[in-house]
């Protein structure tokens, strides 16, 4: 998340500012989900799947769950970054436990940092439906790097 703040904000401060402003990144607009909670090492997203994210067989495409899980893992890591650092997902492993549909209600993806070093971070996330049932889970490996000036 680019910032023109002086001094530059660390990752947690960037995310807190975004949450307070009500802004969301374009992927949140496209897939209709929001960051609803942030603290150092933990991020929660919520969204309501509808028919706009259905696949040809009539259920929510697995990419919807994967996107929320990837976002939860990534933003949990983002909350640990120093000013001037960035990250990218190197690997995301998703397990699908229960299908989603437009009857799933508001879904909740909660991610947390498992460990973070100078160059690599590990995170995990779960996705629950509106009734609290586990629908998907993920583990993620992320690269941490210095952002170009």
XYZ file of N, CA and C in Angstrom:
447
model
N 0.848 -1.169 0.000
C 0.000 0.000 0.000
C 0.896 1.236 0.000
N 1.000 1.945 -1.121
C 1.874 3.100 -1.185
C 1.441 4.169 -0.191
N 2.409 4.888 0.301
C 2.105 5.972 1.233
C 3.034 7.147 0.962
N 2.508 8.348 1.110
C 3.337 9.536 0.974
C 3.480 10.228 2.325
N 3.263 9.494 3.392
C 3.394 10.020 4.737
C 4.855 10.280 5.073
N 5.110 11.329 5.836
C 6.467 11.623 6.325
C 6.393 11.845 7.816
N 7.003 11.048 8.665
C 7.750 9.861 8.271
C 6.813 8.775 7.763
N 7.342 7.876 6.941
C 6.508 6.801 6.398
C 5.903 5.939 7.517
N 4.704 5.435 7.271
C 4.012 4.593 8.247
C 4.492 3.147 8.152
N 4.515 2.456 9.273
C 4.786 1.023 9.227
C 3.520 0.312 8.743
N 3.623 -0.991 8.534
C 2.507 -1.750 7.968
C 1.236 -1.678 8.791
N 1.343 -1.831 10.101
C 0.157 -1.790 10.950
C -0.510 -0.421 10.888
N 0.265 0.641 10.949
C -0.301 1.989 10.883
C -0.970 2.239 9.528
N -0.374 1.737 8.443
C -0.997 1.862 7.117
C -2.381 1.211 7.110
N -2.442 -0.008 7.651
C -3.692 -0.769 7.637
C -4.732 -0.146 8.561
N -4.309 0.344 9.697
C -5.234 1.014 10.614
C -5.821 2.261 9.959
N -4.990 3.006 9.231
C -5.467 4.193 8.527
C -6.460 3.822 7.433
N -6.171 2.753 6.694
C -7.079 2.303 5.648
C -8.417 1.875 6.248
N -8.369 1.109 7.325
C -9.587 0.638 7.977
C -10.401 1.808 8.505
N -9.744 2.770 9.129
C -10.441 3.937 9.685
C -11.091 4.786 8.597
N -10.479 4.830 7.411
C -11.000 5.655 6.320
C -12.162 4.996 5.581
N -12.322 3.681 5.755
C -13.362 2.965 5.021
C -12.951 2.597 3.603
N -11.714 2.922 3.222
C -11.234 2.565 1.882
C -10.961 1.073 1.821
N -11.035 0.527 0.625
C -10.625 -0.858 0.418
C -9.916 -0.957 -0.912
N -9.008 -1.926 -1.022
C -8.280 -2.065 -2.282
C -9.217 -2.529 -3.400
N -8.808 -2.350 -4.661
C -9.676 -2.720 -5.785
C -10.184 -4.163 -5.740
N -9.390 -5.126 -5.262
C -9.848 -6.517 -5.210
C -11.045 -6.644 -4.268
N -11.068 -5.862 -3.204
C -12.208 -5.867 -2.287
C -13.460 -5.317 -2.954
N -13.276 -4.305 -3.789
C -14.403 -3.757 -4.554
C -14.919 -4.795 -5.543
N -13.993 -5.412 -6.275
C -14.369 -6.374 -7.316
C -15.095 -7.577 -6.744
N -14.588 -8.109 -5.615
C -15.145 -9.351 -5.067
C -16.003 -9.126 -3.824
N -16.252 -7.864 -3.505
C -17.169 -7.481 -2.428
C -16.790 -8.088 -1.074
N -15.569 -7.781 -0.615
C -15.178 -8.159 0.739
C -14.382 -7.031 1.369
N -14.342 -7.026 2.698
C -13.741 -5.927 3.448
C -12.816 -6.429 4.546
N -11.771 -5.653 4.821
C -10.962 -5.832 6.013
C -11.794 -5.288 7.170
N -12.052 -6.123 8.190
C -12.901 -5.691 9.300
C -12.170 -5.624 10.638
N -11.023 -6.312 10.747
C -10.230 -6.270 11.979
C -8.754 -6.362 11.611
N -7.946 -5.587 12.350
C -6.497 -5.663 12.153
C -5.804 -5.428 13.490
N -4.822 -6.245 13.751
C -3.897 -6.039 14.858
C -2.579 -6.656 14.420
N -1.521 -6.382 15.143
C -0.218 -6.906 14.727
C -0.276 -8.438 14.657
N -0.032 -8.966 13.454
C 0.008 -10.405 13.252
C -1.330 -11.073 13.003
N -2.413 -10.293 12.904
C -3.746 -10.881 12.716
C -4.604 -9.962 11.848
N -5.310 -10.573 10.889
C -6.199 -9.819 10.004
C -7.469 -10.622 9.757
N -8.606 -9.929 9.681
C -9.889 -10.579 9.430
C -10.601 -9.854 8.297
N -11.053 -10.639 7.326
C -11.853 -10.137 6.210
C -13.231 -10.772 6.264
N -14.237 -10.026 5.804
C -15.589 -10.565 5.675
C -16.133 -10.214 4.292
N -16.937 -11.117 3.765
C -17.585 -10.898 2.483
C -18.826 -11.757 2.383
N -19.672 -11.418 1.434
C -20.890 -12.189 1.207
C -20.882 -12.679 -0.236
N -20.577 -13.972 -0.425
C -20.556 -14.479 -1.799
C -21.956 -14.452 -2.409
N -22.002 -14.106 -3.677
C -23.263 -14.114 -4.410
C -23.036 -14.773 -5.761
N -24.023 -14.743 -6.608
C -23.924 -15.438 -7.892
C -22.879 -14.844 -8.826
N -22.377 -13.647 -8.535
C -21.340 -13.050 -9.387
C -20.016 -13.793 -9.280
N -19.854 -14.642 -8.258
C -18.616 -15.423 -8.097
C -18.886 -16.923 -8.261
N -19.991 -17.274 -8.932
C -20.320 -18.677 -9.196
C -19.482 -19.229 -10.351
N -19.209 -20.525 -10.288
C -18.570 -21.226 -11.388
C -19.669 -21.875 -12.244
N -19.318 -22.536 -13.347
C -20.339 -23.118 -14.220
C -21.187 -24.223 -13.588
N -20.743 -24.844 -12.495
C -21.551 -25.906 -11.892
C -22.507 -25.391 -10.816
N -22.544 -24.061 -10.621
C -23.546 -23.485 -9.739
C -23.155 -23.355 -8.286
N -21.875 -23.188 -8.015
C -21.434 -22.902 -6.646
C -20.358 -21.825 -6.710
N -20.015 -21.296 -5.550
C -18.989 -20.263 -5.508
C -17.653 -20.852 -5.969
N -16.994 -20.167 -6.874
C -15.694 -20.602 -7.391
C -14.696 -20.674 -6.246
N -13.848 -21.693 -6.251
C -12.836 -21.853 -5.209
C -11.892 -20.667 -5.116
N -11.757 -19.920 -6.196
C -10.910 -18.737 -6.181
C -11.403 -17.657 -5.236
N -12.700 -17.634 -4.969
C -13.240 -16.662 -4.017
C -12.688 -16.947 -2.625
N -12.799 -18.194 -2.185
C -12.257 -18.575 -0.871
C -10.753 -18.369 -0.845
N -10.062 -18.768 -1.916
C -8.606 -18.622 -1.967
C -8.200 -17.152 -1.874
N -8.953 -16.275 -2.511
C -8.636 -14.848 -2.460
C -8.795 -14.292 -1.054
N -9.870 -14.658 -0.373
C -10.041 -14.192 1.008
C -8.956 -14.751 1.921
N -8.612 -16.023 1.751
C -7.569 -16.626 2.579
C -6.206 -15.998 2.286
N -5.886 -15.779 1.021
C -4.624 -15.138 0.649
C -4.567 -13.724 1.215
N -5.668 -13.016 1.161
C -5.727 -11.659 1.709
C -5.511 -11.668 3.216
N -6.160 -12.603 3.911
C -6.013 -12.682 5.368
C -4.575 -12.999 5.758
N -3.945 -13.943 5.061
C -2.538 -14.270 5.339
C -1.634 -13.079 5.029
N -1.809 -12.495 3.859
C -0.947 -11.402 3.431
C -1.064 -10.174 4.310
N -2.265 -9.798 4.653
C -2.443 -8.596 5.468
C -1.979 -8.834 6.901
N -2.098 -10.059 7.396
C -1.528 -10.368 8.712
C -0.021 -10.115 8.686
N 0.646 -10.532 7.610
C 2.079 -10.273 7.460
C 2.333 -8.774 7.279
N 1.525 -8.113 6.457
C 1.659 -6.662 6.226
C 1.681 -5.912 7.560
N 0.895 -6.374 8.514
C 0.807 -5.690 9.810
C 2.110 -5.754 10.609
N 3.035 -6.611 10.208
C 4.334 -6.746 10.868
C 5.432 -5.937 10.184
N 5.168 -5.391 9.007
C 6.226 -4.767 8.218
C 6.659 -3.421 8.772
N 7.945 -3.152 8.594
C 8.467 -1.825 8.879
C 8.142 -0.913 7.707
N 8.225 0.387 7.925
C 8.064 1.339 6.828
C 9.095 0.994 5.755
N 8.683 1.036 4.497
C 9.595 0.758 3.402
C 9.724 -0.704 3.029
N 8.960 -1.579 3.697
C 8.979 -3.001 3.339
C 7.715 -3.371 2.587
N 7.834 -4.392 1.748
C 6.700 -4.957 1.033
C 6.726 -6.467 1.176
N 5.773 -7.127 0.552
C 5.695 -8.591 0.620
C 4.957 -9.092 -0.609
N 5.120 -10.363 -0.891
C 4.337 -11.018 -1.927
C 4.191 -12.492 -1.559
N 3.111 -13.081 -1.968
C 2.872 -14.493 -1.700
C 3.766 -15.341 -2.608
N 4.506 -16.246 -1.988
C 5.306 -17.219 -2.743
C 4.531 -18.512 -2.952
N 3.766 -18.902 -1.943
C 3.018 -20.155 -2.004
C 1.759 -20.018 -1.173
N 0.668 -20.546 -1.691
C -0.597 -20.601 -0.959
C -1.166 -22.005 -1.144
N -1.381 -22.695 -0.043
C -1.988 -24.026 -0.095
C -3.359 -23.922 0.546
N -4.382 -24.259 -0.224
C -5.762 -24.149 0.244
C -6.391 -25.523 0.340
N -7.084 -25.776 1.438
C -7.898 -26.980 1.610
C -9.355 -26.532 1.672
N -10.204 -27.158 0.857
C -11.624 -26.831 0.818
C -12.381 -27.875 1.637
N -13.057 -27.428 2.672
C -13.759 -28.332 3.581
C -15.264 -28.391 3.313
N -15.815 -27.302 2.813
C -17.257 -27.202 2.577
C -17.473 -26.167 1.472
N -18.360 -26.478 0.559
C -18.641 -25.550 -0.531
C -19.359 -24.297 -0.060
N -19.198 -23.226 -0.834
C -19.891 -21.967 -0.569
C -20.955 -21.752 -1.632
N -22.011 -21.048 -1.258
C -23.051 -20.655 -2.201
C -23.582 -19.294 -1.769
N -24.563 -18.801 -2.519
C -25.166 -17.524 -2.129
C -26.008 -17.664 -0.863
N -26.110 -18.876 -0.320
C -26.816 -19.107 0.949
C -25.851 -19.267 2.130
N -24.565 -19.086 1.879
C -23.553 -19.257 2.927
C -23.552 -18.133 3.947
N -24.201 -17.011 3.607
C -24.200 -15.865 4.506
C -22.877 -15.134 4.442
N -22.684 -14.279 5.413
C -21.432 -13.510 5.483
C -20.307 -14.438 5.927
N -19.266 -14.560 5.095
C -18.138 -15.430 5.413
C -17.034 -14.603 6.052
N -16.204 -15.289 6.850
C -15.176 -14.610 7.628
C -13.853 -15.358 7.472
N -12.839 -14.662 6.954
C -11.495 -15.222 6.806
C -10.593 -14.564 7.836
N -10.040 -15.367 8.737
C -9.144 -14.864 9.777
C -7.758 -15.430 9.548
N -6.770 -14.541 9.442
C -5.396 -14.951 9.206
C -4.493 -14.523 10.335
N -3.422 -15.309 10.512
C -2.442 -14.953 11.547
C -1.053 -15.326 11.078
N -0.075 -14.561 11.543
C 1.326 -14.842 11.255
C 1.764 -15.987 12.157
N 2.372 -16.998 11.565
C 2.943 -18.108 12.319
C 4.373 -17.759 12.717
N 5.152 -17.241 11.752
C 6.500 -16.750 12.047
C 6.908 -15.786 10.942
N 7.798 -14.876 11.303
C 8.294 -13.915 10.319
C 9.764 -13.654 10.588
N 10.539 -13.670 9.503
C 11.963 -13.385 9.579
C 12.290 -12.178 8.717
N 13.568 -12.007 8.433
C 13.984 -10.857 7.628
C 13.525 -10.964 6.179
N 13.392 -12.184 5.643
C 13.071 -12.369 4.223
C 11.830 -13.211 3.956
N 11.434 -14.033 4.908
C 10.323 -14.955 4.679
C 9.373 -14.927 5.871
N 8.080 -15.008 5.544
C 7.043 -15.089 6.578
C 6.153 -16.289 6.286
N 5.588 -16.843 7.339
C 4.640 -17.955 7.233
C 3.364 -17.536 7.936
N 2.229 -17.803 7.296
C 0.937 -17.421 7.860
C -0.072 -18.526 7.589
N -1.171 -18.479 8.325
C -2.266 -19.430 8.117
C -3.580 -18.696 8.283
N -4.635 -19.256 7.680
C -5.952 -18.626 7.750
C -7.046 -19.676 7.668
N -8.197 -19.319 8.199
C -9.402 -20.150 8.090
C -10.542 -19.301 7.557
N -11.479 -19.967 6.888
C -12.663 -19.305 6.343
C -13.899 -20.029 6.864
N -14.762 -19.295 7.555
C -15.996 -19.856 8.113
C -17.203 -19.197 7.462
N -18.284 -19.956 7.324
C -19.506 -19.403 6.742
C -20.307 -18.664 7.808
N -21.479 -18.169 7.416
C -22.324 -17.396 8.313
C -22.819 -18.158 9.522
N -22.777 -19.489 9.463
C -23.187 -20.313 10.607
C -21.990 -20.779 11.428
N -20.795 -20.289 11.086
C -19.598 -20.637 11.838
C -18.938 -21.937 11.426
N -19.381 -22.536 10.323
C -18.792 -23.800 9.855
C -17.523 -23.531 9.060
N -16.497 -24.357 9.296
C -15.246 -24.243 8.557
C -15.481 -24.631 7.104
N -15.152 -23.724 6.180
C -15.331 -23.979 4.751
C -14.012 -24.172 4.016
N -12.957 -23.511 4.478
C -11.649 -23.633 3.837
C -10.573 -23.179 4.814
N -9.362 -23.671 4.575
C -8.209 -23.244 5.375
C -7.015 -23.136 4.445
N -6.004 -22.391 4.892
C -4.836 -22.184 4.041
C -3.585 -21.966 4.870
N -2.463 -22.307 4.265
C -1.152 -21.920 4.773
C -0.462 -21.154 3.655
N 0.396 -20.235 4.044
C 1.029 -19.372 3.059
C 2.480 -19.101 3.430
N 3.315 -19.034 2.413
C 4.698 -18.598 2.540
C 4.812 -17.296 1.766
N 5.394 -16.277 2.392
C 5.472 -14.952 1.776
C 6.898 -14.433 1.802
N 7.282 -13.742 0.745
C 8.584 -13.102 0.647
C 8.464 -11.680 1.180
N 9.365 -11.287 2.075
C 9.421 -9.923 2.604
C 10.617 -9.233 1.950
N 10.436 -8.002 1.467
C 11.504 -7.312 0.744
C 11.436 -5.806 0.969
N 12.528 -5.135 0.658
C 12.576 -3.669 0.707
C 11.868 -3.126 -0.542
N 10.999 -2.156 -0.335
C 10.312 -1.517 -1.464
C 11.288 -0.568 -2.164
N 11.227 -0.507 -3.486
C 12.105 0.429 -4.186
C 11.707 1.882 -3.850
N 12.702 2.737 -3.799
C 12.440 4.163 -3.483
C 11.733 4.873 -4.608
